[in-house]
Short mmCIF file of C-alpha atoms in Angstrom, two decimals:
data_model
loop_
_atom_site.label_atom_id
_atom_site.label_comp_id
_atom_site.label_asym_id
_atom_site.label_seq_id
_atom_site.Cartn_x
_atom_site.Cartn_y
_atom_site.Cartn_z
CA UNK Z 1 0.00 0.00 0.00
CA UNK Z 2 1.27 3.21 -1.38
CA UNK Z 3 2.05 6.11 1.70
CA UNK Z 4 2.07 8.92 -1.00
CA UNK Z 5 -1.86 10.22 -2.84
CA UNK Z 6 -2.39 10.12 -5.95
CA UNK Z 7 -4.45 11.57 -8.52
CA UNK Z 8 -6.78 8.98 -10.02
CA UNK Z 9 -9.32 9.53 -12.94
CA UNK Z 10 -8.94 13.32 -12.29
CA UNK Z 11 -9.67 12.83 -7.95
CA UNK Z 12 -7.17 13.11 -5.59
CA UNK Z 13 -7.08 9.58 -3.40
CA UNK Z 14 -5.27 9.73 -0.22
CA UNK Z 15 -4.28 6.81 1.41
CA UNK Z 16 -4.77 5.79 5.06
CA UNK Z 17 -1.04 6.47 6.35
CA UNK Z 18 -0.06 9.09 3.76
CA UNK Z 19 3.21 11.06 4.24
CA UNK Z 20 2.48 14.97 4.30
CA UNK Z 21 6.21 17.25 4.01
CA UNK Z 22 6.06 19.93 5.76
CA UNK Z 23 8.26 22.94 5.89
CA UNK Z 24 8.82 24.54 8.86
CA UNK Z 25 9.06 28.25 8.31
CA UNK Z 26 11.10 31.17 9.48
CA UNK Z 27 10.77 33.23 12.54
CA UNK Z 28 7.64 32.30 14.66
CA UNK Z 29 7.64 28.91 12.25
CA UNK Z 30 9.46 27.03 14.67
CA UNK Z 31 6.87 28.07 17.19
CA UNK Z 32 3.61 26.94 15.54
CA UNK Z 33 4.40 24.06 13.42
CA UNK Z 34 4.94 21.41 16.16
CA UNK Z 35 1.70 22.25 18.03
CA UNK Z 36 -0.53 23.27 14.66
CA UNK Z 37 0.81 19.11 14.00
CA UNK Z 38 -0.25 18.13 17.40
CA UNK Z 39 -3.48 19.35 17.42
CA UNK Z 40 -4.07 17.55 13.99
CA UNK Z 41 -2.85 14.53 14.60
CA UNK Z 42 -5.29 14.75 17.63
CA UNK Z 43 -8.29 15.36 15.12
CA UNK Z 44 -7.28 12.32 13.33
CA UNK Z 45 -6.85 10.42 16.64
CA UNK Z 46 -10.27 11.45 17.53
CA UNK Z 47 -11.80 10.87 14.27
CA UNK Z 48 -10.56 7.84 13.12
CA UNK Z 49 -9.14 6.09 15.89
CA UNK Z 50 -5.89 4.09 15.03
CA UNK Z 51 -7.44 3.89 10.99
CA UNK Z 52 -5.63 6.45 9.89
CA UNK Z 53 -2.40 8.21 10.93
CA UNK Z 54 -0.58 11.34 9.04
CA UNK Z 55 3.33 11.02 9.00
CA UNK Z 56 5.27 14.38 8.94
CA UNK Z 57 8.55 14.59 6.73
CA UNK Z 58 10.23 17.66 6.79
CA UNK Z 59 11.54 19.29 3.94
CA UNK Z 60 13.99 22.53 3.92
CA UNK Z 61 13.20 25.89 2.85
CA UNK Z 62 13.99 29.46 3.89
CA UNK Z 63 16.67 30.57 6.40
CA UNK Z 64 16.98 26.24 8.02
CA UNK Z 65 17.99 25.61 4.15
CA UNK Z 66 20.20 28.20 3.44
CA UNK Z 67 22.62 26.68 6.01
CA UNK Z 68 22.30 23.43 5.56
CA UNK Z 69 22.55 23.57 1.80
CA UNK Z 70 23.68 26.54 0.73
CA UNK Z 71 20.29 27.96 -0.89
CA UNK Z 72 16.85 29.14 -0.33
CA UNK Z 73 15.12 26.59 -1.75
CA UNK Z 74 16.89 23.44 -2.65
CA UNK Z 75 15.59 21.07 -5.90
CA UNK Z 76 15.05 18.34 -3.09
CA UNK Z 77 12.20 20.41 -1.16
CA UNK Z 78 10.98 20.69 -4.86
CA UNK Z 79 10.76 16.77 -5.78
CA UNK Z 80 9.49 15.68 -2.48
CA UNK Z 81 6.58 18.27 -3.41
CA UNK Z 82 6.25 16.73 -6.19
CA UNK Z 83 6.52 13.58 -5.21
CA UNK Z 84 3.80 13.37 -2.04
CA UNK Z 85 1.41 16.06 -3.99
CA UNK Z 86 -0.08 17.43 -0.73
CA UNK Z 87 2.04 19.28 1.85
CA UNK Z 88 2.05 22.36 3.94
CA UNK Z 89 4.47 25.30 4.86
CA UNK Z 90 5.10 27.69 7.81
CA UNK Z 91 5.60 31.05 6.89
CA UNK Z 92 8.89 32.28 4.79
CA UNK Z 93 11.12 35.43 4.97
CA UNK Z 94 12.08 36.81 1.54
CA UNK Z 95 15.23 36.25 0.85
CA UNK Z 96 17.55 39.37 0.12
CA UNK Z 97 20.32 39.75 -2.53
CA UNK Z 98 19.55 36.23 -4.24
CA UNK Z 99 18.09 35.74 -7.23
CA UNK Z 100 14.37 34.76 -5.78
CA UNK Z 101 12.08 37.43 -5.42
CA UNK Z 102 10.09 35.88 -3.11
CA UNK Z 103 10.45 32.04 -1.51
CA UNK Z 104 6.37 31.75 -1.32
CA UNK Z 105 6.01 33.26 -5.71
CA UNK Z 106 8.48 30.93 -6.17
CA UNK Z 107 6.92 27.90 -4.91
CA UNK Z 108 3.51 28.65 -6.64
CA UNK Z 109 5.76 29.36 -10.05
CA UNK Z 110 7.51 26.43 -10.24
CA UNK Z 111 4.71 23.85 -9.03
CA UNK Z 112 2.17 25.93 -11.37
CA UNK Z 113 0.09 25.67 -8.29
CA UNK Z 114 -2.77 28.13 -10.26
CA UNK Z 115 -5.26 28.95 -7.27
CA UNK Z 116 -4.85 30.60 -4.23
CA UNK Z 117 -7.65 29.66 -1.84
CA UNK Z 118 -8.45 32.03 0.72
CA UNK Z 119 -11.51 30.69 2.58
CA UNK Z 120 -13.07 33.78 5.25
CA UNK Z 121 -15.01 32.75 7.98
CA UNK Z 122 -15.61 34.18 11.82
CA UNK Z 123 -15.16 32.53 14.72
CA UNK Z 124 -17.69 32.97 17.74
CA UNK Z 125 -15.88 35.21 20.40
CA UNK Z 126 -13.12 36.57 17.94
CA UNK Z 127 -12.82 40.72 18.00
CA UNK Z 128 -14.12 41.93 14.86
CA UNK Z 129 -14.01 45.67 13.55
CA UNK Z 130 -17.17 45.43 12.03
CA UNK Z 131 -20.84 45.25 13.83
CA UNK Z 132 -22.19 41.70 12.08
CA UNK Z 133 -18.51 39.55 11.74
CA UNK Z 134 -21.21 36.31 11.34
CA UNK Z 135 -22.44 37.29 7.75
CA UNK Z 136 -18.68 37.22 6.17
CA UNK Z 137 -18.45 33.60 4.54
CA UNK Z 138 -16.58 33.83 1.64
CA UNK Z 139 -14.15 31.67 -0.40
CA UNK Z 140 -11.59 33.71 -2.30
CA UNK Z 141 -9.82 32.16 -5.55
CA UNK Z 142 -7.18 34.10 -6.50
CA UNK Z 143 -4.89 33.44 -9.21
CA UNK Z 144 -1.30 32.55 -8.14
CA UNK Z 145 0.69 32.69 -11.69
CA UNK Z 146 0.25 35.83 -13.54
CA UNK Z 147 -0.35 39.62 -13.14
CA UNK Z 148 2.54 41.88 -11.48
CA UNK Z 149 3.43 38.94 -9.54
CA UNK Z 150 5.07 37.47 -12.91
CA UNK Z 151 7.91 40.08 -12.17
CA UNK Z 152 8.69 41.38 -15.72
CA UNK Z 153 9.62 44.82 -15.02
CA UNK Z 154 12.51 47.44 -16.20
CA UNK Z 155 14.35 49.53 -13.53
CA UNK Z 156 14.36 53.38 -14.74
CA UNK Z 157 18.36 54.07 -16.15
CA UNK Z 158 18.85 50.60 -17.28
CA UNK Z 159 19.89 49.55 -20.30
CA UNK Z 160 17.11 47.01 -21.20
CA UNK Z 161 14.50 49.34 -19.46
CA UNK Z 162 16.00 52.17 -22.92
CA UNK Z 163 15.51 49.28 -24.93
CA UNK Z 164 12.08 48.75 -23.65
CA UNK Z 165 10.55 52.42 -23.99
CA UNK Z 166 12.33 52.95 -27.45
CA UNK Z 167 10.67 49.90 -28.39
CA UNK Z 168 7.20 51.06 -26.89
CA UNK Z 169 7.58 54.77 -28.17
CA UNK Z 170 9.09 54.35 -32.06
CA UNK Z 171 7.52 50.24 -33.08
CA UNK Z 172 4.32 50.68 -31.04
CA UNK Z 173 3.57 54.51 -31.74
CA UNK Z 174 2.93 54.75 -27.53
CA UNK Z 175 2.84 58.43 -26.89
CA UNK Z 176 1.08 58.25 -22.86
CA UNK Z 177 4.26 57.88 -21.42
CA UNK Z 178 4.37 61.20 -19.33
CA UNK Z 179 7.94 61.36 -18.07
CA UNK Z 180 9.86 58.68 -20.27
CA UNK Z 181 13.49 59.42 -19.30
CA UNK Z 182 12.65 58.45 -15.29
CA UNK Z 183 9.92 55.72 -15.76
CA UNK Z 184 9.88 52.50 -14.85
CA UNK Z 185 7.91 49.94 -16.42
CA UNK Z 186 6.07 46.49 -15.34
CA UNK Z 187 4.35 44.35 -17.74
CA UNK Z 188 0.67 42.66 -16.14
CA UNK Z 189 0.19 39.43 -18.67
CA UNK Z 190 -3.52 37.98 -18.01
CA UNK Z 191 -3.55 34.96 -20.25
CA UNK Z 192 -6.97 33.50 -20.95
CA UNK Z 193 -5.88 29.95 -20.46
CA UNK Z 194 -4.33 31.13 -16.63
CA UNK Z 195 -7.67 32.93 -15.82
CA UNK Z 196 -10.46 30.36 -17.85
CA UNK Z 197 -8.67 27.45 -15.10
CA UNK Z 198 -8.93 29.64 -12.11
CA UNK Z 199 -12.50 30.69 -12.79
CA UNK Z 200 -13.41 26.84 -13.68
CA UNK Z 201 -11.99 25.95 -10.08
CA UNK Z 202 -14.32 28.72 -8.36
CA UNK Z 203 -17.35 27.57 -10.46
CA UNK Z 204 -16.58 23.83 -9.70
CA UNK Z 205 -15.99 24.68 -5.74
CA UNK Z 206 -19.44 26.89 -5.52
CA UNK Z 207 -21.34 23.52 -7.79
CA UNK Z 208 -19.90 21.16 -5.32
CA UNK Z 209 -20.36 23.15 -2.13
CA UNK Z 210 -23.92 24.48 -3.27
CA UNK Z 211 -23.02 28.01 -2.85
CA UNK Z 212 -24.94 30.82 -4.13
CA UNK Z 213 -23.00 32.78 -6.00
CA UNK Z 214 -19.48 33.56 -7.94
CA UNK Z 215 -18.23 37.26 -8.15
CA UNK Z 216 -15.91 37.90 -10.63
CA UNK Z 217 -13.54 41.10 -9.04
CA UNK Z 218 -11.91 43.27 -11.70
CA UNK Z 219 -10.82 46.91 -12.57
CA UNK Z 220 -11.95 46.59 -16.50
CA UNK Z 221 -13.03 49.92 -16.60
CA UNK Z 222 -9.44 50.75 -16.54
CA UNK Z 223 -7.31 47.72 -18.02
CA UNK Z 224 -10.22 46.85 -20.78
CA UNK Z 225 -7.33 43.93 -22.10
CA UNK Z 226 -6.21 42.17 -19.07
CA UNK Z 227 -8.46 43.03 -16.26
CA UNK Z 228 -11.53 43.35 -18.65
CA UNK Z 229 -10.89 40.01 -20.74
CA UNK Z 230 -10.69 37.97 -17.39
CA UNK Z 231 -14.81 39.06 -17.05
CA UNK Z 232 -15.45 38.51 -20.42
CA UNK Z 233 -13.83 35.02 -20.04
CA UNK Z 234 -15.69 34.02 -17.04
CA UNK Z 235 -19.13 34.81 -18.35
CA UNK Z 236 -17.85 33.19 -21.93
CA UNK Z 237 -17.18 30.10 -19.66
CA UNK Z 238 -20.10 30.04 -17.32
CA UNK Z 239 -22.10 30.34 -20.03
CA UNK Z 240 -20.68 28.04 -22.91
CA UNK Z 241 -19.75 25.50 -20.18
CA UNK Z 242 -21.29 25.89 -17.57
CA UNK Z 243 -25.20 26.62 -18.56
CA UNK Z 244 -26.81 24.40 -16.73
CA UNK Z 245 -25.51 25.29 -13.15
CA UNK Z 246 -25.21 28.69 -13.64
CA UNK Z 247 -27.01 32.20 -14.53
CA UNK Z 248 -24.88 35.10 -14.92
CA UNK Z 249 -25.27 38.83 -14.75
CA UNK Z 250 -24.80 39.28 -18.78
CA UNK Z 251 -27.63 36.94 -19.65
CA UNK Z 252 -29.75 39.01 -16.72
CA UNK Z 253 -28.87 42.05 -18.41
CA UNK Z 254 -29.73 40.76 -22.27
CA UNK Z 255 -33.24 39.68 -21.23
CA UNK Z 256 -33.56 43.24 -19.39
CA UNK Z 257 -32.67 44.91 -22.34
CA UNK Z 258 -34.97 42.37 -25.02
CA UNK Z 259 -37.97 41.83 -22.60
CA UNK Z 260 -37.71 44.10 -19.72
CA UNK Z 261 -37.15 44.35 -16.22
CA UNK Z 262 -39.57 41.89 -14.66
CA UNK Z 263 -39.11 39.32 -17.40
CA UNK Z 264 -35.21 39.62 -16.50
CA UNK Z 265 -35.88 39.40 -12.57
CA UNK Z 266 -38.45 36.39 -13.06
CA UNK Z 267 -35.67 34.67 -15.02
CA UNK Z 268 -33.08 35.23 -12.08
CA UNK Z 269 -35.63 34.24 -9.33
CA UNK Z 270 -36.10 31.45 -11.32
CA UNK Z 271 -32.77 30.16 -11.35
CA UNK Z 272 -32.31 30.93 -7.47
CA UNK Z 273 -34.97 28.54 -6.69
CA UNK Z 274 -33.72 25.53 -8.68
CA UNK Z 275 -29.73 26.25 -7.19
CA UNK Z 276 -27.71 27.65 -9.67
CA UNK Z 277 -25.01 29.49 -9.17
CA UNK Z 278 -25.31 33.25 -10.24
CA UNK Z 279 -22.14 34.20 -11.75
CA UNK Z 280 -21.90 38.49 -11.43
CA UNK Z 281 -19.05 40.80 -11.39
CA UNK Z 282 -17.79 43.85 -9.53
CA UNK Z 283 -15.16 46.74 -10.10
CA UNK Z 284 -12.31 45.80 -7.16
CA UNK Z 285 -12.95 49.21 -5.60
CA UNK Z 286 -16.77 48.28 -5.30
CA UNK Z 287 -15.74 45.42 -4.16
CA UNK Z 288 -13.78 46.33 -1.57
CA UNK Z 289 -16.60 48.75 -0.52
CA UNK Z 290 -19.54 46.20 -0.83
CA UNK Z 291 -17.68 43.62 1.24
CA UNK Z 292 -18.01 45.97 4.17
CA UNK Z 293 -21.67 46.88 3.75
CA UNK Z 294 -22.89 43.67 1.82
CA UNK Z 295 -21.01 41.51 2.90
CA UNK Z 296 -23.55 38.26 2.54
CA UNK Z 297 -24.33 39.58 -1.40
CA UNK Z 298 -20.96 38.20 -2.27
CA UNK Z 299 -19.71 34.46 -1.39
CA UNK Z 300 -16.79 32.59 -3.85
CA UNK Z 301 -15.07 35.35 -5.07
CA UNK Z 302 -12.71 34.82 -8.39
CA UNK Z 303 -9.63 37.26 -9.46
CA UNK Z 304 -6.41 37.78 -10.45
CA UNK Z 305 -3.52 37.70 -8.26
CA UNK Z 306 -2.71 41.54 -7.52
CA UNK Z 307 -6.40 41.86 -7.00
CA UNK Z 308 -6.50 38.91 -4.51
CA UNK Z 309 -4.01 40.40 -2.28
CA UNK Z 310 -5.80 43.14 -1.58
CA UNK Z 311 -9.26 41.02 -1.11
CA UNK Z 312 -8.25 38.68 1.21
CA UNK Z 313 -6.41 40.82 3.78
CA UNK Z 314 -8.90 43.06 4.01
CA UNK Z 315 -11.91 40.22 4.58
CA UNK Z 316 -9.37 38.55 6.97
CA UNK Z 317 -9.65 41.62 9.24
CA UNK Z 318 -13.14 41.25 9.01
CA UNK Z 319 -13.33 37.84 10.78
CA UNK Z 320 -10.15 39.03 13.40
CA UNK Z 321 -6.78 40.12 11.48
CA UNK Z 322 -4.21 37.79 9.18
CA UNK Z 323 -3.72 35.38 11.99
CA UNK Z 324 -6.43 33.51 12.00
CA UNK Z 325 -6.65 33.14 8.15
CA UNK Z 326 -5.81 30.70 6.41
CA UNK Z 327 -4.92 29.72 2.68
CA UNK Z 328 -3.91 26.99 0.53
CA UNK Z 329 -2.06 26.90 -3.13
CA UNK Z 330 -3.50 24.50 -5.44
CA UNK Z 331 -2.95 22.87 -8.90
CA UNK Z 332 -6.76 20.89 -9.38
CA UNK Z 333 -5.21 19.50 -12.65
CA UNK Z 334 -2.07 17.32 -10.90
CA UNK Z 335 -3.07 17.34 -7.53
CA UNK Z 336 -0.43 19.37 -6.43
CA UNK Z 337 -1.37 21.33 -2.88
CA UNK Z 338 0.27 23.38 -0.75
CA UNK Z 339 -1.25 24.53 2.65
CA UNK Z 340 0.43 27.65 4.17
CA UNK Z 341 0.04 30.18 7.19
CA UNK Z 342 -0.93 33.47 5.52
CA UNK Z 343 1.31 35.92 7.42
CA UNK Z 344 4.38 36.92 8.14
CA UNK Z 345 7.53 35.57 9.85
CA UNK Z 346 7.46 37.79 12.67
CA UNK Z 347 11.09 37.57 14.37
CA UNK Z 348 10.47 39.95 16.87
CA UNK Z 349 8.23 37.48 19.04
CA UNK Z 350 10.04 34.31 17.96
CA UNK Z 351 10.83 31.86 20.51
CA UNK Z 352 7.98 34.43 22.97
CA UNK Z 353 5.26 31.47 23.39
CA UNK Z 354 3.42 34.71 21.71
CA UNK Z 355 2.85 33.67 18.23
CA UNK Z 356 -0.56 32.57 17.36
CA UNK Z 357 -0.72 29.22 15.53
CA UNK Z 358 -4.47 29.44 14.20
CA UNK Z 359 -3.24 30.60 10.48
CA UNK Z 360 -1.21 27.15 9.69
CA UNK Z 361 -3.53 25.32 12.06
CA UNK Z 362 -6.78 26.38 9.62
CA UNK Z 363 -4.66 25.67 6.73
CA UNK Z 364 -3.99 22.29 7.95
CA UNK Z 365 -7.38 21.54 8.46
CA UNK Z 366 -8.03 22.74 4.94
CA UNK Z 367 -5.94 20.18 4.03
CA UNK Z 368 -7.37 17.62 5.56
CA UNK Z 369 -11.06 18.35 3.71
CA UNK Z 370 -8.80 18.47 0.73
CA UNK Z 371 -7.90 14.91 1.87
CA UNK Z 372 -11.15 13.96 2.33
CA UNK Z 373 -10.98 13.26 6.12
CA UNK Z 374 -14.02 15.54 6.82
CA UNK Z 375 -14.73 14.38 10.24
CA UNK Z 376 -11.10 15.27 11.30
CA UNK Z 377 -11.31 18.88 9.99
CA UNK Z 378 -14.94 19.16 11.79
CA UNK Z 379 -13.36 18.36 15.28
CA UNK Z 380 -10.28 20.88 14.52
CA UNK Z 381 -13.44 24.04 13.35
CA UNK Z 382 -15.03 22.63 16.61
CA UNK Z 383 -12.71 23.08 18.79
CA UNK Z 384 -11.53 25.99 18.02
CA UNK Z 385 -14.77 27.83 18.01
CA UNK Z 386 -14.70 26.53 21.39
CA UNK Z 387 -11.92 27.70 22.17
CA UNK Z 388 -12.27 31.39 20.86
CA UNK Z 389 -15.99 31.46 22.78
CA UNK Z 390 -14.21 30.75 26.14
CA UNK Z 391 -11.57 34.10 25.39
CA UNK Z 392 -8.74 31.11 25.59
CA UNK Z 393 -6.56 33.14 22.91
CA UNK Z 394 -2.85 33.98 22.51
CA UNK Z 395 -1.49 37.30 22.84
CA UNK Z 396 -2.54 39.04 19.72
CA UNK Z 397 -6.73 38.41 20.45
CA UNK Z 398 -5.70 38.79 24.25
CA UNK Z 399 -4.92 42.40 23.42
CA UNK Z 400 -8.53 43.13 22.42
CA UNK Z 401 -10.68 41.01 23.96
CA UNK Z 402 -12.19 41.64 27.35
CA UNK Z 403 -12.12 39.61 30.19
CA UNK Z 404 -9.94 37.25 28.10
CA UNK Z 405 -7.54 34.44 29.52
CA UNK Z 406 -3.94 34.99 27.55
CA UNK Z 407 -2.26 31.41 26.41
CA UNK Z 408 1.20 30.51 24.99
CA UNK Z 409 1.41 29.18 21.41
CA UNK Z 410 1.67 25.39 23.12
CA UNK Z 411 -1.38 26.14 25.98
CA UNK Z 412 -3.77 27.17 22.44
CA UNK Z 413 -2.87 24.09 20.88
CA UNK Z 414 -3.76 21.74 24.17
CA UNK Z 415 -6.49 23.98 24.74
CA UNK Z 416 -8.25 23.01 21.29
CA UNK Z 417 -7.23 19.63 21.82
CA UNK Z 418 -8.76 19.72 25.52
CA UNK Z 419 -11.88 21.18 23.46
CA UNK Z 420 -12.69 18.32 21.02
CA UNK Z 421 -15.68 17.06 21.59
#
């Protein structure tokens, strides 16, 4: 019996005692990744009984690999990846004067690991900044490969960046460039291959999970060719693919315009009641906006990469700040997953007991539904809701909740585990 999963007839198939590599992360990645492990290996203990059992292999990256092999990121860390499909990461410091931009870009580049899934939720008892924290449930897929984040860009005074404007001012006839001898340039590709397989993920996820709706966030009032095209793909798609699970805002908007208003709204009512997924879009600065105010109009949400940065920090300190959310990096087409705490390294309270291990810990129970072992993940989501009700926090959700009982990284962890009921 094989210890690695595997992707079979398109489904990822996990066995009983897979191996999972882990990386353990800079800074305050020492501090969470032993007891974010504990308390899932208690959830799988509690679950499953002695049926199933995660082994953890660790695998170097980040300031532990730079000493021991010389580099960043070593091919090694790279195959094993590859080899074992599913694994998850503390977080990594950005190296500085080597050749990688960033350690966590270049893991999603070179496993073409296409969606970043930021699932927002609030916990019961968790400080929010804004009056009804209960009606944010939304599931962010943001692409991980393209956009800015593709790092072509041309440093003002350098030879290629001459090259570059020359190129853009006498071939292409470009004439907008304000102040040419001190600009800087960055090229944004949005391919419609990169963005049709991100959008197909977020329509797939909202048809399995029977969620209402997917908002496609953009600024194509501004970047008609990039920005713009990635809307006009995702209707194309929900529409030439995806008809029969989905209604989108164009088609709303056609009958509107051929048959009128009611006609339009009966149509949309319509598909409500018999569960298909509206598929609608939003300018990003709406968005942003409408998240606040609206936030239960809006609930997978699909967009490019810059875009997505923006999105889900702002909805994580909706639900209670960065260190409770959690993400995952995910190729659907070879299986390939990555599970990662969302925030920083933060050396300043490594080695405290003050770091708070509920990023990595969510992420690892998002890796465990992508697993399959439900139940597990359940008790882990119990738990911690638990948890967070009783004011049992660490330091950073001690500092703003009353009456509150402040924990070490290690006393959270046994504290959730205490909790699972």
């Amino acid at each position: 019996m094989t210890n690695k999963a595997q992707i079979i007839n398109g489904q990822i198939v996990v066995p009983d005692f897979p191996i999972i590599p882990f990386i353990e992360g800079d800074g305050i990645g020492k501090d969470i990744t032993a007891p974010t492990q504990k308390v899932i290996d208690a959830a799988v203990a509690k679950a499953y009984g002695s049926s199933r059992k995660i082994t953890w292999k660790e695998v170097l990256a980040g300031d532990k690999a730079l000493k021991a092999t010389g580099t960043h990121l070593p091919n090694e860390t790279i195959e094993i990846f590859k080899e074992y499909l599913i694994g998850i990461k503390g977080p990594l410091s950005t190296p500085v004067g080597e050749g990688i931009r960033s350690l966590n870009v270049a893991l999603r580049q070179t496993l073409d690991l296409f969606v970043c899934l930021r699932p927002i939720r609030w916990f019961k008892g968790v400080p929010s900044p804004i009056r009804y924290p209960s009606l944010v449930d939304m599931h962010i897929f943001r692409e991980n490969t393209e956009d800015i984040y593709a790092g072509i860009e041309y440093m003002t005074g350098a030879e290629d960046t001459k090259k570059f404007k020359d190129f853009l001012i006498n071939e292409m006839g470009v004439s907008k460039i304000r102040f040419p001898e001190s600009t800087s340039f960055g090229i944004k590709p949005i391919s419609k291959e990169g963005s049709e397989r991100l959008i197909r993920a977020a329509f797939e996820y909202a048809i399995k999970s029977e969620l209402p709706s997917v908002t496609l966030v953009h600024k194509g009032n501004i970047m008609k060719f990039t920005e713009g095209a990635f809307k006009n793909w995702g209707y194309d798609l929900a529409e030439n693919e995806y008809g029969n699970e989905t209604f989108t805002w164009r088609q709303f908007e056609k009958i509107k315009s051929e048959k009128g208003l009611l006609d339009a709204e009966k149509v949309l009512n319509d598909a409500k009641k018999t569960g298909k997924v509206i598929i609608k879009d939003v300018i990003t600065d709406a968005f942003l906006q409408e998240s606040l105010l609206r936030p239960f109009d809006h609930s997978v949400i699909a967009t490019m990469n810059l875009n997505g940065d923006y999105i889900s920090d702002q909805l994580a300190a909706m639900v209670g700040g960065i260190g409770i959310s959690p993400g995952a990096n995910i190729n659907y087409k070879n299986g390939y997953a990555i599970f990662e705490a969302t925030h920083g390294t933060a050396p300043n309270i490594a080695g405290t007991g003050n770091a708070n291990p509920s990023s990595l810990l969510l992420s690892g129970v998002m890796m465990l539904e992508y697993m399959g072992w439900d139940e597990a993940a359940e008790h882990v989501y119990d738990a911690m809701e638990h948890t967070f009700s009783k004011r049992r926090v660490t330091s950073d959700l001690f500092a703003h909740m009353e009456a509150a009982t402040l924990l070490t990284t290690s006393e959270f962890a046994d504290e959730i585990i205490k909790n699972m009921h």
